[in-house]
Coordinates of C-alpha atoms and ligand atoms in Angstrom, one line a residue:
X557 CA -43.2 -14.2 29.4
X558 CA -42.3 -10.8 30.6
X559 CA -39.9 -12.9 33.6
X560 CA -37.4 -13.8 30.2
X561 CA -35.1 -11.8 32.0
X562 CA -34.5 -14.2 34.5
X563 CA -30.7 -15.6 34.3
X564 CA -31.3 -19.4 34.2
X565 CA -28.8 -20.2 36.3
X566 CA -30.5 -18.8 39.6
X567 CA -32.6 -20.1 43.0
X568 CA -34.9 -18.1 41.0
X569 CA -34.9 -20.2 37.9
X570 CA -34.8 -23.6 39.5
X571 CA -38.0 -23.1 41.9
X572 CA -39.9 -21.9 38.8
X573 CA -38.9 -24.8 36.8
X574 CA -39.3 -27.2 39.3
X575 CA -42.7 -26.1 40.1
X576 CA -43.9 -26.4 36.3
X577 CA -42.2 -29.7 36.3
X578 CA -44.5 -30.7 39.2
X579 CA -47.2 -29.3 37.8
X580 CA -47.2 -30.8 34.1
X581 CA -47.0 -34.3 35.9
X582 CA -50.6 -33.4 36.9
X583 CA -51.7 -32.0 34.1
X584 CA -50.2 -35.4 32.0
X585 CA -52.0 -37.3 35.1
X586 CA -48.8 -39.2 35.7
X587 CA -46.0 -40.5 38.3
X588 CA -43.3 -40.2 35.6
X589 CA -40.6 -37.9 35.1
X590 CA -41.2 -35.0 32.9
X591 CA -38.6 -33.2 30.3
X592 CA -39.4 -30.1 28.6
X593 CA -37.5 -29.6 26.0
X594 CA -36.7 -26.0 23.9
X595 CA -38.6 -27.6 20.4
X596 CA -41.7 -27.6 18.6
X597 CA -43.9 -31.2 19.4
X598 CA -41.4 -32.8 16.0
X599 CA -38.6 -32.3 18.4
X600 CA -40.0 -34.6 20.8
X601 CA -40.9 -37.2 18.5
X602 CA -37.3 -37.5 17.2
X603 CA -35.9 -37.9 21.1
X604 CA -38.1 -40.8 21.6
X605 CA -37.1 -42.9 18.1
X606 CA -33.1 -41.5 18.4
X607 CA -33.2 -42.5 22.9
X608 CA -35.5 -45.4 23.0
X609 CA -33.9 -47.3 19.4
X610 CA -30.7 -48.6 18.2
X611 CA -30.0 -48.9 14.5
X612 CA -32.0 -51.6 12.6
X613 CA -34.4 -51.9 15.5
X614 CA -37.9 -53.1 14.1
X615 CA -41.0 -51.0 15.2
X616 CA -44.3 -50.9 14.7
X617 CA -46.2 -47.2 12.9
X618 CA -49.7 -46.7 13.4
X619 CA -50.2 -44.5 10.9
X620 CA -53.6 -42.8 9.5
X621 CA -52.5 -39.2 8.4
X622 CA -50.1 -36.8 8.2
X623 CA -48.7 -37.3 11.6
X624 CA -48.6 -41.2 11.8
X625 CA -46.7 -40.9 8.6
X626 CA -44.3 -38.3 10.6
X627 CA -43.2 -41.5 12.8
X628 CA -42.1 -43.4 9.8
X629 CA -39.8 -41.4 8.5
X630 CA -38.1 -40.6 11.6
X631 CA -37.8 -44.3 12.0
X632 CA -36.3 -44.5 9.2
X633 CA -34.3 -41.2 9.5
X634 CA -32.8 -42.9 12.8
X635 CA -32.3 -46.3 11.0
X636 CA -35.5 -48.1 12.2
X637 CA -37.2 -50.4 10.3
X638 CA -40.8 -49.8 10.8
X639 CA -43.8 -51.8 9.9
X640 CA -46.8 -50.0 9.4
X641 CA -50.3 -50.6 10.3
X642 CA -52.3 -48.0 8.4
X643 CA -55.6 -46.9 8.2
X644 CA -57.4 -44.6 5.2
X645 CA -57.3 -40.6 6.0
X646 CA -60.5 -40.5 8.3
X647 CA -60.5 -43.7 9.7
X648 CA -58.5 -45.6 12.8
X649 CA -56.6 -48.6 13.1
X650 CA -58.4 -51.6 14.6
X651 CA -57.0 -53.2 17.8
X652 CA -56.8 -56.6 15.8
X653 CA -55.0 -55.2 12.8
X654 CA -52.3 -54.0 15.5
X655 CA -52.2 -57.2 17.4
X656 CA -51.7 -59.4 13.6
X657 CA -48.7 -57.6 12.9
X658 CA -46.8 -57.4 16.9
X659 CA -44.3 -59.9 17.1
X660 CA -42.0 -60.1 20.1
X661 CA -39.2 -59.0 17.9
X662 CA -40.9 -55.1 17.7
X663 CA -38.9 -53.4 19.7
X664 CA -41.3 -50.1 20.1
X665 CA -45.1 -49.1 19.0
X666 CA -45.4 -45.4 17.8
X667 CA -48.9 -44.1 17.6
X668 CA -50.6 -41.1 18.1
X669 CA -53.4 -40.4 20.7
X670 CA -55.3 -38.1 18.0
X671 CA -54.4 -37.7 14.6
X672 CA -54.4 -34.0 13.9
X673 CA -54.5 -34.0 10.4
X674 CA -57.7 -36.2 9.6
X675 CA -59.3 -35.7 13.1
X676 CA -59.5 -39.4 13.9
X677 CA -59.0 -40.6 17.7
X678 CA -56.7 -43.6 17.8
X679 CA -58.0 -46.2 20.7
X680 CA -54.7 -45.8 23.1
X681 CA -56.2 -47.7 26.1
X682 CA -56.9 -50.6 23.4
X683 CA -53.6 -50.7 21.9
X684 CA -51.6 -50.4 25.7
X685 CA -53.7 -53.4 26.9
X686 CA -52.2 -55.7 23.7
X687 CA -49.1 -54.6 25.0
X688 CA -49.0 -55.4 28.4
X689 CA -46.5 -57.8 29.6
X690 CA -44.7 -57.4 26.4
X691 CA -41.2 -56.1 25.8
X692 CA -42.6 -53.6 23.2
X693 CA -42.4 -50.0 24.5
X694 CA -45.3 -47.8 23.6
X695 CA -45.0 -44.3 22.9
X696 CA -48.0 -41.6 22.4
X697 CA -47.8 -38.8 20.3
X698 CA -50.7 -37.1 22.1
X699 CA -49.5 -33.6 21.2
X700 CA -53.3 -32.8 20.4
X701 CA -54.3 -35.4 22.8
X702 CA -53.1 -34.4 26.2
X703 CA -55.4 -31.5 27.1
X704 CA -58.5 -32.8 25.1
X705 CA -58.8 -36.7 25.6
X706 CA -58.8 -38.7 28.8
X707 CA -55.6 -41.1 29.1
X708 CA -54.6 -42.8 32.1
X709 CA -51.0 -42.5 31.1
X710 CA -49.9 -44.8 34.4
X711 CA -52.4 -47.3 34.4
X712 CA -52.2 -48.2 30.8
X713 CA -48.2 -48.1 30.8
X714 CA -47.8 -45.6 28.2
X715 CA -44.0 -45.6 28.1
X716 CA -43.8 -42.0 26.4
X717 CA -46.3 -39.7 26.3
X718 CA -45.8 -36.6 23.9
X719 CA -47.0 -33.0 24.3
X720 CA -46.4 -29.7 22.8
X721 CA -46.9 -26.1 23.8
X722 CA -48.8 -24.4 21.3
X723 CA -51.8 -27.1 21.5
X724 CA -54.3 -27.6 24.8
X725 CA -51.7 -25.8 27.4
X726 CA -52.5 -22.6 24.9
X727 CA -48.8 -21.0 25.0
X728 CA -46.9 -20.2 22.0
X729 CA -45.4 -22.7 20.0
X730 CA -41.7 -23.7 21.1
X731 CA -41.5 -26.0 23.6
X732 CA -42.1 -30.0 23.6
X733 CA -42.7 -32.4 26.7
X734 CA -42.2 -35.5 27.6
X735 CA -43.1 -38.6 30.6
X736 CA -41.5 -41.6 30.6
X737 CA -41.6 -44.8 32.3
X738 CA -39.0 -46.4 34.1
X739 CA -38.8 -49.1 31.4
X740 CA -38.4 -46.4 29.4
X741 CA -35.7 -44.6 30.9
X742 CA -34.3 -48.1 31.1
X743 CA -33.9 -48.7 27.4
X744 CA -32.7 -45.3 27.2
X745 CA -29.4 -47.1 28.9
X746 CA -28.9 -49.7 25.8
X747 CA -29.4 -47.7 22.5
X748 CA -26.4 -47.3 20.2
X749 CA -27.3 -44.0 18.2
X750 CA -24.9 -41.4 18.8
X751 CA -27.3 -38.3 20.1
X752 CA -26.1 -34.9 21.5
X753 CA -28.2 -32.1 22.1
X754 CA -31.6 -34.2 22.4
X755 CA -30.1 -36.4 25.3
X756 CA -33.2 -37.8 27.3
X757 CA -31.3 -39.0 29.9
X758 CA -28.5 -35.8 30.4
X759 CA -31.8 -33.7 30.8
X760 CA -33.6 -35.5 33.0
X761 CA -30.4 -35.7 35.0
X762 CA -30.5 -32.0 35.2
X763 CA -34.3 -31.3 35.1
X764 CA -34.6 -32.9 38.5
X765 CA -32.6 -30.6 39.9
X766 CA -34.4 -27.7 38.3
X767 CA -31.9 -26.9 35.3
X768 CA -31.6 -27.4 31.7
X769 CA -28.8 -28.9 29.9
X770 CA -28.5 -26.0 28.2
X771 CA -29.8 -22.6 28.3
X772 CA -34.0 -23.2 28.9
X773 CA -36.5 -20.7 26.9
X774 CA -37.1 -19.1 30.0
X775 CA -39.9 -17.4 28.3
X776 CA -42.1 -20.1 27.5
X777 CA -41.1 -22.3 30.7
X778 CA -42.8 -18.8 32.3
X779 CA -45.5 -18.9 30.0
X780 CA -46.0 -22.7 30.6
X781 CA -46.3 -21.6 35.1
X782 CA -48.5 -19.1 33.9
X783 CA -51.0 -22.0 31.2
X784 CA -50.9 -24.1 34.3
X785 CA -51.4 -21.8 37.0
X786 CA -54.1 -20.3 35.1
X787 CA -55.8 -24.0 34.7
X788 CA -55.3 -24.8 38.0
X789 CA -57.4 -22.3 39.5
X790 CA -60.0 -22.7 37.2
X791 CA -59.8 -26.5 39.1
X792 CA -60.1 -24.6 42.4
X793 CA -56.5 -25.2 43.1
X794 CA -56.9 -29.1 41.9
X795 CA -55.0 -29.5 38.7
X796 CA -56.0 -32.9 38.0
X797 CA -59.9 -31.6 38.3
X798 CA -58.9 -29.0 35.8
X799 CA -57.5 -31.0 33.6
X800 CA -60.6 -33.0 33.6
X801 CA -62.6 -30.0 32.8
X802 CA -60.7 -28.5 29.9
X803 CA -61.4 -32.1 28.7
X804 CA -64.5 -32.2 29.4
X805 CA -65.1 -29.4 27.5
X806 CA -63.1 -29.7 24.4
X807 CA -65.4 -33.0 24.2
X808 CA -68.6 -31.1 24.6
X809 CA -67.1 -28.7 21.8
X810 CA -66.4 -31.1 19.2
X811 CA -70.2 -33.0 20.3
X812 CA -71.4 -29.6 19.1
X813 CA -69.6 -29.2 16.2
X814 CA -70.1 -32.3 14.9
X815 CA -73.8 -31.9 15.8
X816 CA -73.6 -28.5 14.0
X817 CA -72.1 -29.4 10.4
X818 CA -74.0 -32.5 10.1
X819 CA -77.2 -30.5 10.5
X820 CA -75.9 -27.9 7.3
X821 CA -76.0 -31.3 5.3
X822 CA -72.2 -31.4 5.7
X823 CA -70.1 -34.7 6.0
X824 CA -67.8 -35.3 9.0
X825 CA -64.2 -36.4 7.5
X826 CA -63.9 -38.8 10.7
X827 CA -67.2 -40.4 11.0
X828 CA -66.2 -43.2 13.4
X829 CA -64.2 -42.5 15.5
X830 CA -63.7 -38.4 15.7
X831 CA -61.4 -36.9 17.7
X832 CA -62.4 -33.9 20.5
X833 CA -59.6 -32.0 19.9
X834 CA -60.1 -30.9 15.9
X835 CA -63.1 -31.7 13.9
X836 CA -62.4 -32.3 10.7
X837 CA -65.5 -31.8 7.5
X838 CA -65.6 -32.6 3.9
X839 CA -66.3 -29.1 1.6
X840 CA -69.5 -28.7 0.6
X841 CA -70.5 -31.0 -3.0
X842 CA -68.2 -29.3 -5.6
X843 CA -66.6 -26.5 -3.1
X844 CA -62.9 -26.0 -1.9
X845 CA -62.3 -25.9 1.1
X846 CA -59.9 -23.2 1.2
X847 CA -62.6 -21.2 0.5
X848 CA -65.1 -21.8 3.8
X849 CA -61.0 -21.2 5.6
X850 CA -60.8 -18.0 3.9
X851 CA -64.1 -16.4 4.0
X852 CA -64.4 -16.5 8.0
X853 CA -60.8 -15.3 7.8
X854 CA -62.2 -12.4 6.0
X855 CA -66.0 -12.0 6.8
X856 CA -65.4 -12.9 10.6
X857 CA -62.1 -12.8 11.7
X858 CA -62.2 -16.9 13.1
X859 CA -59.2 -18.9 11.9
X860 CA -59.9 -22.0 10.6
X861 CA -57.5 -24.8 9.1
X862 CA -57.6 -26.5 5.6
X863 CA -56.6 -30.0 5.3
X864 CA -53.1 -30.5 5.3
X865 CA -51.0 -32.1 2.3
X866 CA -53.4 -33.4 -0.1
X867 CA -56.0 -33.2 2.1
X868 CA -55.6 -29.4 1.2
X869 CA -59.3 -28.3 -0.4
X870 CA -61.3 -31.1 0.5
X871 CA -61.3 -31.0 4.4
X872 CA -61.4 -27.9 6.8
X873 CA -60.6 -28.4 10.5
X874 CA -62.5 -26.4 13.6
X875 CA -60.0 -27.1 17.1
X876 CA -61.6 -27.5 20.4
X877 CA -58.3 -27.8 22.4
X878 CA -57.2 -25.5 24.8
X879 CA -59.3 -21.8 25.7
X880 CA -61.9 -22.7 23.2
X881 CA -65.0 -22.9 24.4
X882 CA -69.3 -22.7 24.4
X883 CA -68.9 -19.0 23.2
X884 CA -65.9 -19.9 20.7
X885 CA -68.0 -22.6 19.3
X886 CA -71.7 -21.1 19.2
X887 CA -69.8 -18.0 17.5
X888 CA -68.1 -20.1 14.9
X889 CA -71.0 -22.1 14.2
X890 CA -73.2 -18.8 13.3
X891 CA -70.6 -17.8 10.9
X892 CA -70.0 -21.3 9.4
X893 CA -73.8 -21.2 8.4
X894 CA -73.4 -18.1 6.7
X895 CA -70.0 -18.6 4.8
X896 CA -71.9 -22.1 3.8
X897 CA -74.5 -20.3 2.1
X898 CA -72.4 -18.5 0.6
X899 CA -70.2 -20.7 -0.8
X900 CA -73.0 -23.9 -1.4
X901 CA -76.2 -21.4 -2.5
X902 CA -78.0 -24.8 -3.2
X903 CA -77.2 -25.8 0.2
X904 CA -80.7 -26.0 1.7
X905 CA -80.9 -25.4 5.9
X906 CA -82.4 -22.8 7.4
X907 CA -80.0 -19.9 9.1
X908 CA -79.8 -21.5 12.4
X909 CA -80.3 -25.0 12.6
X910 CA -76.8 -25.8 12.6
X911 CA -77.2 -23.4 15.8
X912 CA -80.3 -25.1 17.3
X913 CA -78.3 -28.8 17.0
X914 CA -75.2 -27.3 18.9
X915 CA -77.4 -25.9 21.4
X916 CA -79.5 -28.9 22.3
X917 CA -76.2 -31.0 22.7
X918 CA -74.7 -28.2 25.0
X919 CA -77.5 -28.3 26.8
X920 CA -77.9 -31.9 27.2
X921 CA -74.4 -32.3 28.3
X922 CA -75.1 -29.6 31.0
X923 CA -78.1 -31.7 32.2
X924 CA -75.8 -34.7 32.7
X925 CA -73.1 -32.7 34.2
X926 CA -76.3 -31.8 37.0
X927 CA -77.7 -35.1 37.1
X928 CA -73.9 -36.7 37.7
X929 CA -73.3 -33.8 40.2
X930 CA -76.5 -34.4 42.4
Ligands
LIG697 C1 -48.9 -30.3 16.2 C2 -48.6 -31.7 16.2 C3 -47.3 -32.2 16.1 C4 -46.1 -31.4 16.2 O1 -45.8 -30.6 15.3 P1 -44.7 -29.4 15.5 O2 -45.0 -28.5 14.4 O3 -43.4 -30.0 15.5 O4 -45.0 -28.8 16.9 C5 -47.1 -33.6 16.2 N1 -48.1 -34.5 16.2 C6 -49.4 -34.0 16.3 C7 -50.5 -35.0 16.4 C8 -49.7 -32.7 16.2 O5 -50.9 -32.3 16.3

């Protein structure tokens, strides 16, 4: 971040840009252009309803938490009118709820890949095939998925896929990206909102050519060169590879995790269908879960989330995206088994077991990993 003093307008600028450009198209695993744009993920979300929608378009929400809800209202902020297919917090949408309410007339489906604030991991793949040959765009919010869940962006024509930078590519929060399809870019041509400073198609016009609009956060473009640089080696040079590690791994994470919790008699708030990049528990019987967040806060120095909204006290969240890891995990695990004792004294597990049931998945994983590898 420490290159910020590049002038934007430079040879200088442009080959860095256009390098990280390249590179994010790997790390998306697509053919499609890529915008970055100088917002946090919501930023993102907003270009895709105000450049792919004209006023009283009708759209289709898949909504199961905080995030899903986040599509609604700016469909409705951009004078959408969305239908919703909605799930409880901690559950998904089924394939066949989707399919019962698309009509021909829904213009676009807005989903997201994971749904950060309950945990749950929406079936993408599912959903894309119901869309095929349709006129119904589909856009991903996979700001949390990218990074810790395997989509095939090209081969299951997702026409916008979302990321953000503060999530899996583990640089500070700032920037949002973007792929789109050539249909997308197409519809991109007919909508009738008025739009300025989030114009999809003025930046890609310039991105290509390794500029901005307007002035870049030269800082965190850096920063992103660096995340992908850094990734890319751990791939031996093959950024697709990496990418399939880091996912790899956030799924081997969250198999612990899960593993873990359940074993200190604690319920997972997404029991089926959990997400690998956040799992998400229930507070102990008659606990809040501000508490557990707190007391590794203070006893151990791990950050944790609570549930978000009213989720707030009944859920906590432990990510898996980005540099967390085996030793991350095993080290959170030891001190969630003693903040749960502490907080749940009638609790009743031994000090370690949660331990012993992240270990034997990590270690069964690795013996697949050999067997696969021989
Ligand atoms: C983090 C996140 C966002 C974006 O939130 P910002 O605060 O705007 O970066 C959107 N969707 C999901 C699923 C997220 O996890």
């Amino acid at each position: 971040m420490a290159a910020a003093d590049m002038h934007h307008r430079t040879a200088e600028f442009r080959q860095l840009f256009t390098k990280v450009l390249t590179q994010m198209q790997q790390f998306i695993g697509t053919a499609n252009d890529v915008v970055i744009l100088s917002s946090s993920g919501t930023g993102a979300m907003e270009a895709a309803v105000s450049n792919l929608t004209s006023p009283g378009d009708r759209v289709l929400v898949l909504s199961a938490g905080k995030f899903g809800e986040r599509w609604t209202s700016v469909a409705k902020a951009f004078s959408c009118v969305p239908e919703v297919v909605s799930a409880p917090y901690g559950s998904t949408v089924s394939v066949e709820e989707v399919k019962a309410k698309l009509t021909p007339d829904i213009r676009v489906l807005f989903m997201q890949a994971t749904e950060t604030s309950t945990g749950v991991r929406h079936d993408v793949s599912g959903i894309a095939k119901l869309l095929k040959g349709s006129d119904t765009l589909l856009v991903v919010d996979a700001i949390t998925g990218l990074g810790t869940t395997h989509l095939d962006t090209d081969a299951d024509g997702i026409d916008l896929i979302i990321g953000g930078s503060q999530k899996a590519l583990m640089v500070p929060p700032g920037l949002s990206y973007l792929a789109a399809s050539g249909r997308a870019w197409k519809r991109m041509e007919q909508s009738k909102h008025s739009r300025y400073y989030f114009d999809l198609p003025k930046e890609r016009k310039n991105q290509v050519k390794g500029e901005s609009a307007y002035t870049p956060s030269v800082a965190l473009i850096a920063a992103f060169g660096a995340a992908l640089d850094y990734l890319e080696a751990q791939g031996g040079g093959d950024l697709p590879a990496a990418r399939r590690l880091l996912i790899d791994s956030a799924e081997r994470c969250a198999a612990m995790t899960r593993a873990a919790v359940q074993a200190l008699g604690l319920k997972l708030f997404a029991t089926a269908s959990p997400a690998a990049a956040v799992t998400a528990v229930k507070a102990p019987a008659g606990a809040d879960s501000t508490d557990v967040v707190k007391r590794l806060k203070s006893d151990f120095g791990a950050v944790i989330a609570n549930g978000q909204g009213e989720m707030k006290g009944q859920l906590f969240r432990i990510a898996h995206l980005g540099y967390f890891d085996y030793m991350d995990t095993i080290s959170l695990i030891g001190a969630l088994e003693h903040v749960i004792s502490a907080i749940a004294p009638s609790s009743n597990y031994e000090l370690g077991s949660a331990l012993a049931a992240a270990q034997r998945v990590f270690a069964d994983s690795a013996r697949q990993t050999q067997a696969a590898a021989r």
